[in-house]
JSON list of C-alpha atoms in Angstrom, two decimals:
[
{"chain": "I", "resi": 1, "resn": "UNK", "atom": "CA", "xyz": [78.83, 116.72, 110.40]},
{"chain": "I", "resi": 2, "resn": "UNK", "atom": "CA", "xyz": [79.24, 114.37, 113.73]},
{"chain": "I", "resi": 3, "resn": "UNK", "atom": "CA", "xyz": [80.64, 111.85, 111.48]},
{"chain": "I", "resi": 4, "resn": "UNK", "atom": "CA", "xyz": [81.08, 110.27, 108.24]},
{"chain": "I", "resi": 5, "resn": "UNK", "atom": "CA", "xyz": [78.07, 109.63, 105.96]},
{"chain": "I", "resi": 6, "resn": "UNK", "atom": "CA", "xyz": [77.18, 107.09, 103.24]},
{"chain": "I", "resi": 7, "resn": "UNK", "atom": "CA", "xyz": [73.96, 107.22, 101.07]},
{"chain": "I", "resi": 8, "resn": "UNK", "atom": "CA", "xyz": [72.25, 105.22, 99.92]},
{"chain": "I", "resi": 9, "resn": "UNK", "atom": "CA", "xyz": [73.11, 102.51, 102.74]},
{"chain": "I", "resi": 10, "resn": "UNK", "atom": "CA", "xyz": [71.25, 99.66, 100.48]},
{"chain": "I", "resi": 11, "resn": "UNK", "atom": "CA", "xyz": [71.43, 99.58, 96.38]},
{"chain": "I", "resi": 12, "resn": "UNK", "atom": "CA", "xyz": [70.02, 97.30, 93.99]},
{"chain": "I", "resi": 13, "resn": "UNK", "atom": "CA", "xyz": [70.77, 97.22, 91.06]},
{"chain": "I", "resi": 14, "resn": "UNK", "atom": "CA", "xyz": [70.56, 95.72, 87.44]},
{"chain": "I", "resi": 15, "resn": "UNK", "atom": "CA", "xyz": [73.79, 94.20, 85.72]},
{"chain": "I", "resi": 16, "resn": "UNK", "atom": "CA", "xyz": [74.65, 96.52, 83.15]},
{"chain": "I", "resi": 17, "resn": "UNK", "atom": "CA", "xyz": [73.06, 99.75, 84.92]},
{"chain": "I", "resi": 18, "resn": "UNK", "atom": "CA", "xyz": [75.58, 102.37, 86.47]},
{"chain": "I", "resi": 19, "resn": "UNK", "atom": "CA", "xyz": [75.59, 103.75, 90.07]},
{"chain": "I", "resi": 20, "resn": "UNK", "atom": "CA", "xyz": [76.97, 106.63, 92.24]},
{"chain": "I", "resi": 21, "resn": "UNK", "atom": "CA", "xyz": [77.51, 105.99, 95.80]},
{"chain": "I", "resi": 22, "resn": "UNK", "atom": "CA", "xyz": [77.54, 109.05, 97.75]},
{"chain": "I", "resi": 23, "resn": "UNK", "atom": "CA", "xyz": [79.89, 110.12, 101.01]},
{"chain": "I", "resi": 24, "resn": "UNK", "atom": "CA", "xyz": [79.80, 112.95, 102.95]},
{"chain": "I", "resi": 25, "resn": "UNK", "atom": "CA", "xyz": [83.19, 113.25, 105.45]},
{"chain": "I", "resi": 26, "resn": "UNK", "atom": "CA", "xyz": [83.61, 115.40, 108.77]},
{"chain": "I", "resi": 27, "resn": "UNK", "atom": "CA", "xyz": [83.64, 119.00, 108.47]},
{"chain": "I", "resi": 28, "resn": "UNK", "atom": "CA", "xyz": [87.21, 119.95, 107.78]},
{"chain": "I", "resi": 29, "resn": "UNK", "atom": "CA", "xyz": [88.81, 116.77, 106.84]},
{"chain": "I", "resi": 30, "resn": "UNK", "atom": "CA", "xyz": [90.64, 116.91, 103.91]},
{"chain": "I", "resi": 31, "resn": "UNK", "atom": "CA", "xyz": [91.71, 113.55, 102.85]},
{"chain": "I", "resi": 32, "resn": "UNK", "atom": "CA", "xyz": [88.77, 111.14, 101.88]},
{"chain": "I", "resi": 33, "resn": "UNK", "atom": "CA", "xyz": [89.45, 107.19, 101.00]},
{"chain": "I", "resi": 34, "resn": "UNK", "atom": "CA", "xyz": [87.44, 104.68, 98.88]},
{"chain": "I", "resi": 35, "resn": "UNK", "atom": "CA", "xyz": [87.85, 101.25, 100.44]},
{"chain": "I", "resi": 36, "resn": "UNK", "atom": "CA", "xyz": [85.59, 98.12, 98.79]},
{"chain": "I", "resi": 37, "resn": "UNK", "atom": "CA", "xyz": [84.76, 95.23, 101.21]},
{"chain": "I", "resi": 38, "resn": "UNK", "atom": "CA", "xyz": [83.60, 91.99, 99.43]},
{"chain": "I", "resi": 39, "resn": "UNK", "atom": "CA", "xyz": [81.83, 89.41, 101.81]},
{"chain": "I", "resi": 40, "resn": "UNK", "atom": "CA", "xyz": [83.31, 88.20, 104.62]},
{"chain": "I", "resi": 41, "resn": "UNK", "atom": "CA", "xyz": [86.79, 89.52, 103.79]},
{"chain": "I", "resi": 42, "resn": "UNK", "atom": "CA", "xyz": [89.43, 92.68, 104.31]},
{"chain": "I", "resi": 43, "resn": "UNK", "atom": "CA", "xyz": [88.80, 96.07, 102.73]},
{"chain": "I", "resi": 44, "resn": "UNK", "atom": "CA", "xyz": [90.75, 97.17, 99.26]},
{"chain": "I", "resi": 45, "resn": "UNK", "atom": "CA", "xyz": [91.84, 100.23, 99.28]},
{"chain": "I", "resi": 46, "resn": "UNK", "atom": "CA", "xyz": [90.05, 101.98, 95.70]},
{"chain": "I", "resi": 47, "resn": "UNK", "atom": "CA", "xyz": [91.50, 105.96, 95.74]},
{"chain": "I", "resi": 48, "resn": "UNK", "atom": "CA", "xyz": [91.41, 108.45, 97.89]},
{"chain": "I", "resi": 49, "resn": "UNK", "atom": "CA", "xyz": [92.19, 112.54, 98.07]},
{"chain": "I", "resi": 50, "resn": "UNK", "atom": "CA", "xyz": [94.03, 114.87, 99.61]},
{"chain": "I", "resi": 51, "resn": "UNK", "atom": "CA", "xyz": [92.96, 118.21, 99.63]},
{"chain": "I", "resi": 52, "resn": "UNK", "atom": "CA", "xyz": [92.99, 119.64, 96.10]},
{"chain": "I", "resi": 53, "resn": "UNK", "atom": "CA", "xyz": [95.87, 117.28, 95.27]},
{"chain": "I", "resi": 54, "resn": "UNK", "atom": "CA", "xyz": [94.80, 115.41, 92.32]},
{"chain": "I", "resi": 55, "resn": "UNK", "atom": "CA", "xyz": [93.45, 112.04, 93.51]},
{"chain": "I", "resi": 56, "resn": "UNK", "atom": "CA", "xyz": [95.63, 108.96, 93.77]},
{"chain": "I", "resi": 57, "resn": "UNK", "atom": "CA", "xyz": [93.62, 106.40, 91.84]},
{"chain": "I", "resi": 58, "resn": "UNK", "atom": "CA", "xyz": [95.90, 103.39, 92.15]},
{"chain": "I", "resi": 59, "resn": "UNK", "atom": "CA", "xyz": [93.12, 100.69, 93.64]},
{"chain": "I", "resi": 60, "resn": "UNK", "atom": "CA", "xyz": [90.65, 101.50, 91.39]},
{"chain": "I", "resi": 61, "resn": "UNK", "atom": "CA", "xyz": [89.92, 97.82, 89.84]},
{"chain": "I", "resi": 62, "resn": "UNK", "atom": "CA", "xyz": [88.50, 98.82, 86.38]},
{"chain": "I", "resi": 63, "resn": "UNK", "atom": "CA", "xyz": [87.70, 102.17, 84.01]},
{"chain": "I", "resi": 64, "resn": "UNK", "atom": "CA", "xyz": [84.11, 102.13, 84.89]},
{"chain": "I", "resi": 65, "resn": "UNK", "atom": "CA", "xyz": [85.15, 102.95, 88.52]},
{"chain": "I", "resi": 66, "resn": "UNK", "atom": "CA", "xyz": [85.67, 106.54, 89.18]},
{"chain": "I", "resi": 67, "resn": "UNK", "atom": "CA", "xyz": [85.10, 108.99, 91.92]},
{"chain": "I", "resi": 68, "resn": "UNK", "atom": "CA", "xyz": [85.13, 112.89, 92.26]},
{"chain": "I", "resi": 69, "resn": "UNK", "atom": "CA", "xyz": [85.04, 114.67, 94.96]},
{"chain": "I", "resi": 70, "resn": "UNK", "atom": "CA", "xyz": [83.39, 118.73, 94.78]},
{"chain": "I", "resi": 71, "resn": "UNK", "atom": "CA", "xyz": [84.46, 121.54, 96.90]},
{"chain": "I", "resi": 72, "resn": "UNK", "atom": "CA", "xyz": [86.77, 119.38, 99.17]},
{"chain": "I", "resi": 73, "resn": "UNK", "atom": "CA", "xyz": [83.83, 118.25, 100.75]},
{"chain": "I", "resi": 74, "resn": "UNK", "atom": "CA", "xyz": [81.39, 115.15, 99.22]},
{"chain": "I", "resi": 75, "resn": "UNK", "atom": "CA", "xyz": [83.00, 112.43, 97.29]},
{"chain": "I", "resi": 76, "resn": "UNK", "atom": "CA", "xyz": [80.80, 110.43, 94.09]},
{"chain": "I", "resi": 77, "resn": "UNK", "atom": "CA", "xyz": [82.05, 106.99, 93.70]},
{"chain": "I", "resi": 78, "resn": "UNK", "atom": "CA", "xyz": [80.79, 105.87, 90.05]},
{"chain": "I", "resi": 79, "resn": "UNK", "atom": "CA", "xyz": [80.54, 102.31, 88.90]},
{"chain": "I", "resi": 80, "resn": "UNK", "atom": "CA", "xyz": [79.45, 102.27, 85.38]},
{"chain": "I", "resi": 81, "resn": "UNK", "atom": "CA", "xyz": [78.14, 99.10, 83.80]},
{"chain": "I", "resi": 82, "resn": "UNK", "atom": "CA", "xyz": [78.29, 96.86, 86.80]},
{"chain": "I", "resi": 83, "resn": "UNK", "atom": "CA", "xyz": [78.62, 93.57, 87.18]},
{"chain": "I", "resi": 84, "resn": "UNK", "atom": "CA", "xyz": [77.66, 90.88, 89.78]},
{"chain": "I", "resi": 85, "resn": "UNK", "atom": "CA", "xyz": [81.52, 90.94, 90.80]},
{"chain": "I", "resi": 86, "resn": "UNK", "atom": "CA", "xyz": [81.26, 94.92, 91.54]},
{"chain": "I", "resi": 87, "resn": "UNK", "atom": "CA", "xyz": [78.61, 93.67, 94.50]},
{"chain": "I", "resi": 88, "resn": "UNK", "atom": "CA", "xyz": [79.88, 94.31, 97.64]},
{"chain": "I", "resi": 89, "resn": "UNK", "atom": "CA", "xyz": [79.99, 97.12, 100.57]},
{"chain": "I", "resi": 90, "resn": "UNK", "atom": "CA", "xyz": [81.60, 100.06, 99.42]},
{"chain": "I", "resi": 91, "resn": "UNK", "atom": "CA", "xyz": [82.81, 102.14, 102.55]},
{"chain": "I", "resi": 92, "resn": "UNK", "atom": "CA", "xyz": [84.42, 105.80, 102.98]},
{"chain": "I", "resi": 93, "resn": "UNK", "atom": "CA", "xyz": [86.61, 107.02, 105.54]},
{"chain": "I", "resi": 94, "resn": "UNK", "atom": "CA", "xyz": [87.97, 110.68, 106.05]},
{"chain": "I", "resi": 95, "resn": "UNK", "atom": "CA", "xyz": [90.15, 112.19, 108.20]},
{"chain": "I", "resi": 96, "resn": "UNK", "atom": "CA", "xyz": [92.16, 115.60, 108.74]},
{"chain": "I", "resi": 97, "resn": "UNK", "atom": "CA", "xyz": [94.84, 114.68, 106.53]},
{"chain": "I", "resi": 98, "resn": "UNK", "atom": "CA", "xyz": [97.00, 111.96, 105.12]},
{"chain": "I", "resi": 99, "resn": "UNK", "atom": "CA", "xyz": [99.27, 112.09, 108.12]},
{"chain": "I", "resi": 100, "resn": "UNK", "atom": "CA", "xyz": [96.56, 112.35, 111.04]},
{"chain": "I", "resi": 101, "resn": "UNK", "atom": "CA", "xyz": [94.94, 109.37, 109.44]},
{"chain": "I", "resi": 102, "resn": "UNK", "atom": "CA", "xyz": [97.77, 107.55, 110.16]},
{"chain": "I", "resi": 103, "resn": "UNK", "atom": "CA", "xyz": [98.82, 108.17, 113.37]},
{"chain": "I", "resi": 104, "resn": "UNK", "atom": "CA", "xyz": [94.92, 108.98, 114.45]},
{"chain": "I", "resi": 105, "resn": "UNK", "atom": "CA", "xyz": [92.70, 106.41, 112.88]},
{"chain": "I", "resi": 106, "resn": "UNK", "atom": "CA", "xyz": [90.55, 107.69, 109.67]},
{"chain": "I", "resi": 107, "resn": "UNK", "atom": "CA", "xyz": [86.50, 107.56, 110.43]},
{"chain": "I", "resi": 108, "resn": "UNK", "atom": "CA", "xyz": [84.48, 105.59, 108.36]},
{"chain": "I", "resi": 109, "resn": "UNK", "atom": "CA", "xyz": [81.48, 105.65, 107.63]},
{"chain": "I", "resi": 110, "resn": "UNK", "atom": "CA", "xyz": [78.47, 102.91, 107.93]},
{"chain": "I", "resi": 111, "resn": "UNK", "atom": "CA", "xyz": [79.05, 101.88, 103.94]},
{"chain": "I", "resi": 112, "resn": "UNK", "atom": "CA", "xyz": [76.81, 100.73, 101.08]},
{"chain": "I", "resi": 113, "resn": "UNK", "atom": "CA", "xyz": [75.93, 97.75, 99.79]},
{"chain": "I", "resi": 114, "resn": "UNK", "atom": "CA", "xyz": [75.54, 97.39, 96.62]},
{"chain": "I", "resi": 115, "resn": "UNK", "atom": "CA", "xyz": [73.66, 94.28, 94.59]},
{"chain": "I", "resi": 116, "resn": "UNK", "atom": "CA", "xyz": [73.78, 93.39, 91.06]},
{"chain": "I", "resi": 117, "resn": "UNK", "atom": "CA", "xyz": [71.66, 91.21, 89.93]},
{"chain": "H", "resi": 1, "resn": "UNK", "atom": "CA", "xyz": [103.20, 98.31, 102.02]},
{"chain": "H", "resi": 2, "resn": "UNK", "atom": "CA", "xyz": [104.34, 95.63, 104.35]},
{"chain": "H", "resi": 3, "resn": "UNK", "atom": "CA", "xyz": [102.86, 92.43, 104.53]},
{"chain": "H", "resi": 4, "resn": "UNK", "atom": "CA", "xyz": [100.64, 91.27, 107.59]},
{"chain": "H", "resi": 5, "resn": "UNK", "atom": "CA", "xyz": [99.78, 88.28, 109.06]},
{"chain": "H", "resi": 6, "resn": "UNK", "atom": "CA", "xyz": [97.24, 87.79, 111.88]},
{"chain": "H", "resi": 7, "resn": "UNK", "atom": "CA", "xyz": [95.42, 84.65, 112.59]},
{"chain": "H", "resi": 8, "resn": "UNK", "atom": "CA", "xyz": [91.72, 83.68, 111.35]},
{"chain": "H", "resi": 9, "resn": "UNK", "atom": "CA", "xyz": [90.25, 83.62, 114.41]},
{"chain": "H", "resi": 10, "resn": "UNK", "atom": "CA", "xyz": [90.11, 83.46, 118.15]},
{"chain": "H", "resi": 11, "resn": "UNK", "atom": "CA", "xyz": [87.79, 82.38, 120.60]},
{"chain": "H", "resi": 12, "resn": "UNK", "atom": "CA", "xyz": [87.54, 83.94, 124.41]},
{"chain": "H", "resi": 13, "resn": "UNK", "atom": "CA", "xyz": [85.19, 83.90, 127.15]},
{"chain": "H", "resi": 14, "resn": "UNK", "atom": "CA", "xyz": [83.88, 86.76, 129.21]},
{"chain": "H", "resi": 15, "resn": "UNK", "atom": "CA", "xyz": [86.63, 88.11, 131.49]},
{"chain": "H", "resi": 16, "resn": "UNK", "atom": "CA", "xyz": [89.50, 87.08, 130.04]},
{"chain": "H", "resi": 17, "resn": "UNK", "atom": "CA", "xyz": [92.39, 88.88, 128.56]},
{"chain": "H", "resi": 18, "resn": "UNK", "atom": "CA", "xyz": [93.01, 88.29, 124.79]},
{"chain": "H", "resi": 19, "resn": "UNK", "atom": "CA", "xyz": [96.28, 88.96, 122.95]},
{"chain": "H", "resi": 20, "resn": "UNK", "atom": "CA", "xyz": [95.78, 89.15, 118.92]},
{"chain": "H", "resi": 21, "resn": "UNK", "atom": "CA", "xyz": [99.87, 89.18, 117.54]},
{"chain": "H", "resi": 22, "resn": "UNK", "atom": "CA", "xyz": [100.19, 90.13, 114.13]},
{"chain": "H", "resi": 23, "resn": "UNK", "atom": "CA", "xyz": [103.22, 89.78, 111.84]},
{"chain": "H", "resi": 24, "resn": "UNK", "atom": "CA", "xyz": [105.06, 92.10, 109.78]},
{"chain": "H", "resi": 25, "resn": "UNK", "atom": "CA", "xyz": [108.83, 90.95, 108.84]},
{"chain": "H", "resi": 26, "resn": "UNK", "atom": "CA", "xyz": [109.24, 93.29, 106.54]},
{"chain": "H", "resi": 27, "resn": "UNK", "atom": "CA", "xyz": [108.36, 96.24, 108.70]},
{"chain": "H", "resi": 28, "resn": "UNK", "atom": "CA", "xyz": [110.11, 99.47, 107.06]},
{"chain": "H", "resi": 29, "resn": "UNK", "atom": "CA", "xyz": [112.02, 102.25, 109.56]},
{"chain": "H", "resi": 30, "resn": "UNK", "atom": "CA", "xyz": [108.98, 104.96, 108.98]},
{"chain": "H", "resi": 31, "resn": "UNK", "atom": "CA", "xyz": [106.09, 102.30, 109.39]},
{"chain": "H", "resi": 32, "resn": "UNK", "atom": "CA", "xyz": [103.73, 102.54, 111.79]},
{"chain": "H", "resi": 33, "resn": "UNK", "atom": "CA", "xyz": [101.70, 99.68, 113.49]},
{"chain": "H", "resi": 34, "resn": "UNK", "atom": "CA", "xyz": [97.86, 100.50, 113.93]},
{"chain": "H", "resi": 35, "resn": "UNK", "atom": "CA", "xyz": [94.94, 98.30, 114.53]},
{"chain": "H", "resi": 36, "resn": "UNK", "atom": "CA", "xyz": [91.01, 98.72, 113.66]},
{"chain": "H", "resi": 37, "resn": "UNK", "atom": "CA", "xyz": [88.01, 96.93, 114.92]},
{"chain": "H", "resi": 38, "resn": "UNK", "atom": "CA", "xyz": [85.00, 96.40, 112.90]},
{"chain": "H", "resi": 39, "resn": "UNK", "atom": "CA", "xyz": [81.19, 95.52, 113.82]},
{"chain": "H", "resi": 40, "resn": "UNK", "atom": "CA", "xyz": [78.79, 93.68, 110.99]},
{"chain": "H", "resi": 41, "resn": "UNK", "atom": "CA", "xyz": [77.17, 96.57, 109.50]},
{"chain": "H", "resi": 42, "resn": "UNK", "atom": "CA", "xyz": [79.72, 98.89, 110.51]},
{"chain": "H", "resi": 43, "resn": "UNK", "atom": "CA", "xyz": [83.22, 100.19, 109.33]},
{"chain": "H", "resi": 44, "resn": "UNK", "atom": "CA", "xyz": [85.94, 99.88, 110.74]},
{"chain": "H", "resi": 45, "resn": "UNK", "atom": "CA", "xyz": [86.86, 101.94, 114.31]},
{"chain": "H", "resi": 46, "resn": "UNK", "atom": "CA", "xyz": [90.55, 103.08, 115.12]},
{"chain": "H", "resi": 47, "resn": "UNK", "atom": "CA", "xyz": [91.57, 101.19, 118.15]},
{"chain": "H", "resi": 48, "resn": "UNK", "atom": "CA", "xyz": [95.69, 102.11, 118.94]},
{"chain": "H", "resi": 49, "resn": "UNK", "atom": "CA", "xyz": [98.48, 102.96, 117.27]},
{"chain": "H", "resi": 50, "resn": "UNK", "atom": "CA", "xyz": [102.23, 102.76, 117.82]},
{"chain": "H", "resi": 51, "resn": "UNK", "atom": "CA", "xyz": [105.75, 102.61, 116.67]},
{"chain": "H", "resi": 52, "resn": "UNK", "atom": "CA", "xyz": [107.96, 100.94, 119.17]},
{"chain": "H", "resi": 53, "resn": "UNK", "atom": "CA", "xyz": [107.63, 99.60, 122.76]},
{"chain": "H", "resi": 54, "resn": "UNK", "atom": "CA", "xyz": [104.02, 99.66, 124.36]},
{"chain": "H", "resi": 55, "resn": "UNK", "atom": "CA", "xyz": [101.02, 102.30, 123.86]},
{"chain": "H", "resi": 56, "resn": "UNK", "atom": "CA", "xyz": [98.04, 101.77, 126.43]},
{"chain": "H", "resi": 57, "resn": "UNK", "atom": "CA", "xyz": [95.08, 103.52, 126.06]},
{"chain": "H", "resi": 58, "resn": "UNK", "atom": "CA", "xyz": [91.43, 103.12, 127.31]},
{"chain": "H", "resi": 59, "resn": "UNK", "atom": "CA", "xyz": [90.69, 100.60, 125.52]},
{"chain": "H", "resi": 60, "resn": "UNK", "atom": "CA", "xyz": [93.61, 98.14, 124.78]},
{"chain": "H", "resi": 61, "resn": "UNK", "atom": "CA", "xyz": [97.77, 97.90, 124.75]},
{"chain": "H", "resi": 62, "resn": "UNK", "atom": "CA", "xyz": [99.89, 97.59, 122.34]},
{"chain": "H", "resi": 63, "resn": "UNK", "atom": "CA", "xyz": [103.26, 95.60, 122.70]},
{"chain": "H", "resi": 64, "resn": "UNK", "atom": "CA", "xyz": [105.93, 95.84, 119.87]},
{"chain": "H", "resi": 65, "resn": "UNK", "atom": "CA", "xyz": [109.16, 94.02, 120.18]},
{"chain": "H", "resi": 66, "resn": "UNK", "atom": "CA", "xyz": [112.16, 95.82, 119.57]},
{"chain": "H", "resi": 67, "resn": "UNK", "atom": "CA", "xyz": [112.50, 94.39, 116.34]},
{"chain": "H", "resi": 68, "resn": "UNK", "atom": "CA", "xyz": [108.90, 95.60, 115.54]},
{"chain": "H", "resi": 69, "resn": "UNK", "atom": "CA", "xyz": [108.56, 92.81, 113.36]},
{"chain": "H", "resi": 70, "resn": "UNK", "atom": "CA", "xyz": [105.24, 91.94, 115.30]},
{"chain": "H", "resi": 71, "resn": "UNK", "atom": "CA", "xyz": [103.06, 93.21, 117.29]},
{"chain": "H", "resi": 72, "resn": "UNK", "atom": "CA", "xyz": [100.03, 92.11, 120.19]},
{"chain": "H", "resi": 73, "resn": "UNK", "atom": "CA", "xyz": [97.33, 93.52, 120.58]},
{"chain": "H", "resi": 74, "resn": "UNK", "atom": "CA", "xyz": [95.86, 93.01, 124.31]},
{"chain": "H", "resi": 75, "resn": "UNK", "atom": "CA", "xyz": [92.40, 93.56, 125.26]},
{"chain": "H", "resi": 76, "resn": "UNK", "atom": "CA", "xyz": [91.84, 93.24, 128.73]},
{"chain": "H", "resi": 77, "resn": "UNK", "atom": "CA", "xyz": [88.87, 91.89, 130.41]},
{"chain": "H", "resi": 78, "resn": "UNK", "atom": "CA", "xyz": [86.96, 90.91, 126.80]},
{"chain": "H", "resi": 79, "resn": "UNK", "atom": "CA", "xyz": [82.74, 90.80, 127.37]},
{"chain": "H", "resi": 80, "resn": "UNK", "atom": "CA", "xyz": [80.58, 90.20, 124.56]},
{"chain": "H", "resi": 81, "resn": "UNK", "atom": "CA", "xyz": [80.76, 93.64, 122.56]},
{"chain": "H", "resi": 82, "resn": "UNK", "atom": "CA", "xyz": [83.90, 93.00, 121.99]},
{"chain": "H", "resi": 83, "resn": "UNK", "atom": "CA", "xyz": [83.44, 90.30, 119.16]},
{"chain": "H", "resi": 84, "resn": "UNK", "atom": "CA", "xyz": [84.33, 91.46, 116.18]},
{"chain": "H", "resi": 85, "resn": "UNK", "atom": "CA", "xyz": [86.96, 91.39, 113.47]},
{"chain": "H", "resi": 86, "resn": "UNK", "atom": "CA", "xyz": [90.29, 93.15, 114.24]},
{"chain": "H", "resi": 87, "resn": "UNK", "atom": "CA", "xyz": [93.06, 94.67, 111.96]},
{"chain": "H", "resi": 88, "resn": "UNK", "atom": "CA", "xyz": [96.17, 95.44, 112.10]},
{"chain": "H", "resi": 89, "resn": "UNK", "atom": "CA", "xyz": [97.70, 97.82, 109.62]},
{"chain": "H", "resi": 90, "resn": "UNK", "atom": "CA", "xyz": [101.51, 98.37, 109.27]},
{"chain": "H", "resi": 91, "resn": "UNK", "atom": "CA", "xyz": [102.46, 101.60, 106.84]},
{"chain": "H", "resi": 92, "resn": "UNK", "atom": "CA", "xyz": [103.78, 105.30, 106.53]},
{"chain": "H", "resi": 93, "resn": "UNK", "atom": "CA", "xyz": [102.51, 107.67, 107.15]},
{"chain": "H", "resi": 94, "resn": "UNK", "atom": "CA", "xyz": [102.14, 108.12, 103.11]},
{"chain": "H", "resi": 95, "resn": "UNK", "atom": "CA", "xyz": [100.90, 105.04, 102.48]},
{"chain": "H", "resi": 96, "resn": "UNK", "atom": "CA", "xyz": [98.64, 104.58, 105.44]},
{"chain": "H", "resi": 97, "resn": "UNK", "atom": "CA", "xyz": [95.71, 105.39, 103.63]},
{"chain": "H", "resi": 98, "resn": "UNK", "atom": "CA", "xyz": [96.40, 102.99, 101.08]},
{"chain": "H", "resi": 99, "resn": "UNK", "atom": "CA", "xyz": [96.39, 100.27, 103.04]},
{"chain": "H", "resi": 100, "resn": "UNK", "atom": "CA", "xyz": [94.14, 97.18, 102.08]},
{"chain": "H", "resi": 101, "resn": "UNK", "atom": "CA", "xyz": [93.03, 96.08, 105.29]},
{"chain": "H", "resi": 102, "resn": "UNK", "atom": "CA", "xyz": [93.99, 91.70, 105.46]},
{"chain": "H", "resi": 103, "resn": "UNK", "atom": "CA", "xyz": [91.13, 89.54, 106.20]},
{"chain": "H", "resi": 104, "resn": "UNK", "atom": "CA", "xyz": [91.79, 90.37, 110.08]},
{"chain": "H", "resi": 105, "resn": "UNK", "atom": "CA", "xyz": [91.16, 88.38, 113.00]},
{"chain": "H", "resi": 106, "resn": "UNK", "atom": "CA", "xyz": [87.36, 87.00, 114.22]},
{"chain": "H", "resi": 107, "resn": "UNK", "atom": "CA", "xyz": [87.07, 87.43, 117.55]},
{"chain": "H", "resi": 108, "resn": "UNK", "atom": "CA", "xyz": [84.61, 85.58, 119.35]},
{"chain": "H", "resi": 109, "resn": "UNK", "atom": "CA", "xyz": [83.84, 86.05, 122.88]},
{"chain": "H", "resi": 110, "resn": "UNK", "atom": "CA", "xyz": [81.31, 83.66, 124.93]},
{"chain": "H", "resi": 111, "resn": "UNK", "atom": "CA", "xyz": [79.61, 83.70, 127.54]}
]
């Protein structure tokens, strides 16, 4: 696609219920981050992937956060049992590879916020 | 990852140049030195990127010291659309993509 897209763009959500956040990168990139932003501060990196490398997981905060990512293409980031701390925007960025992304900027995407209430 | 540090905030007016220097003293040899801007609502949008010396494009500059243990970012001729919170982002590129962006610098520009 023309660029990187996020769905839903707006979640509520019960405490306690799970979620999947859904991102869908630029034709042909092949490395896909997770970043977190909580209100009115930087973003936190979560995991990202690399081609079929397996995923580097290292920022994810918790076991109920997970993500997949099928076909090299669309990413699922999971949140399972949330809590009211988990509420924040949750954005995705892509780019050609880890090294482009670099030197080139990564593309992000327009993000979702999430609610738990 | 190296540290950075970039101030809060900043206000301008219309017109005017403005010069956002971020810090990063422990800079490592195969770091590089990029900055973002980000929109409410929006993520984040690859301004420049550099290593050493000074990288113009069309839309900013960006000055690194020798040292490289900071770096300005210059925006010339700010208007309104140009408030917004800027980042700057010093790693391999490894690392790059892990990268927690800091809390970045508020840019205000009036009228």
């Amino acid at each position: 696609g023309a660029g990187v897209s996020q769905s839903p763009s707006n979640k509520v959500t019960e405490k306690g219920k799970d979620v999947e956040l859904r991102c869908d990168p630029i034709s042909g990139h092949t490395a896909l981050y997770w970043y977190r932003q909580s209100l009115g501060q930087g973003l936190e990196f979560l995991i990202y992937f690399q081609g079929n490398s397996a995923p580097d997981k290292s920022g994810l905060p918790s076991d109920r956060f997970s993500a997949e990512r099928t076909g090299g293409s669309v990413s699922t980031l999971t949140i399972q049992r949330t809590q009211q701390e988990d509420s924040a925007v949750y954005l995705c960025a892509s780019s050609l590879d880890l090294g482009q992304g670099a030197t080139h900027g990564y593309t992000f995407g327009s993000g979702t916020r999430l609610t738990v209430v | 990852l190296a540290k950075t540090t970039q101030p809060i905030s900043m206000d301008s007016y219309e017109g005017q140049e403005v010069n956002i220097t971020c810090s990063h003293n422990n800079i490592a040899t195969n770091d590089y030195i990029t900055w973002y801007q980000q929109f409410p609502s929006q993520g984040p949008r690859f301004i420049i990127q550099g290593y050493k010396t000074k990288v113009t494009n069309e839309v900013a500059s960006l000055f690194i010291p020798a040292d490289r243990k900071s770096s300005t970012l210059s925006l010339p001729r700010v208007s309104l659309s140009d408030t917004a919170v800027y980042y700057c982002l010093v790693a391999t590129n490894t690392n790059a993509g892990k990268s927690t962006f800091g809390d970045g610098t508020t840019l205000t520009v009036k009228p």
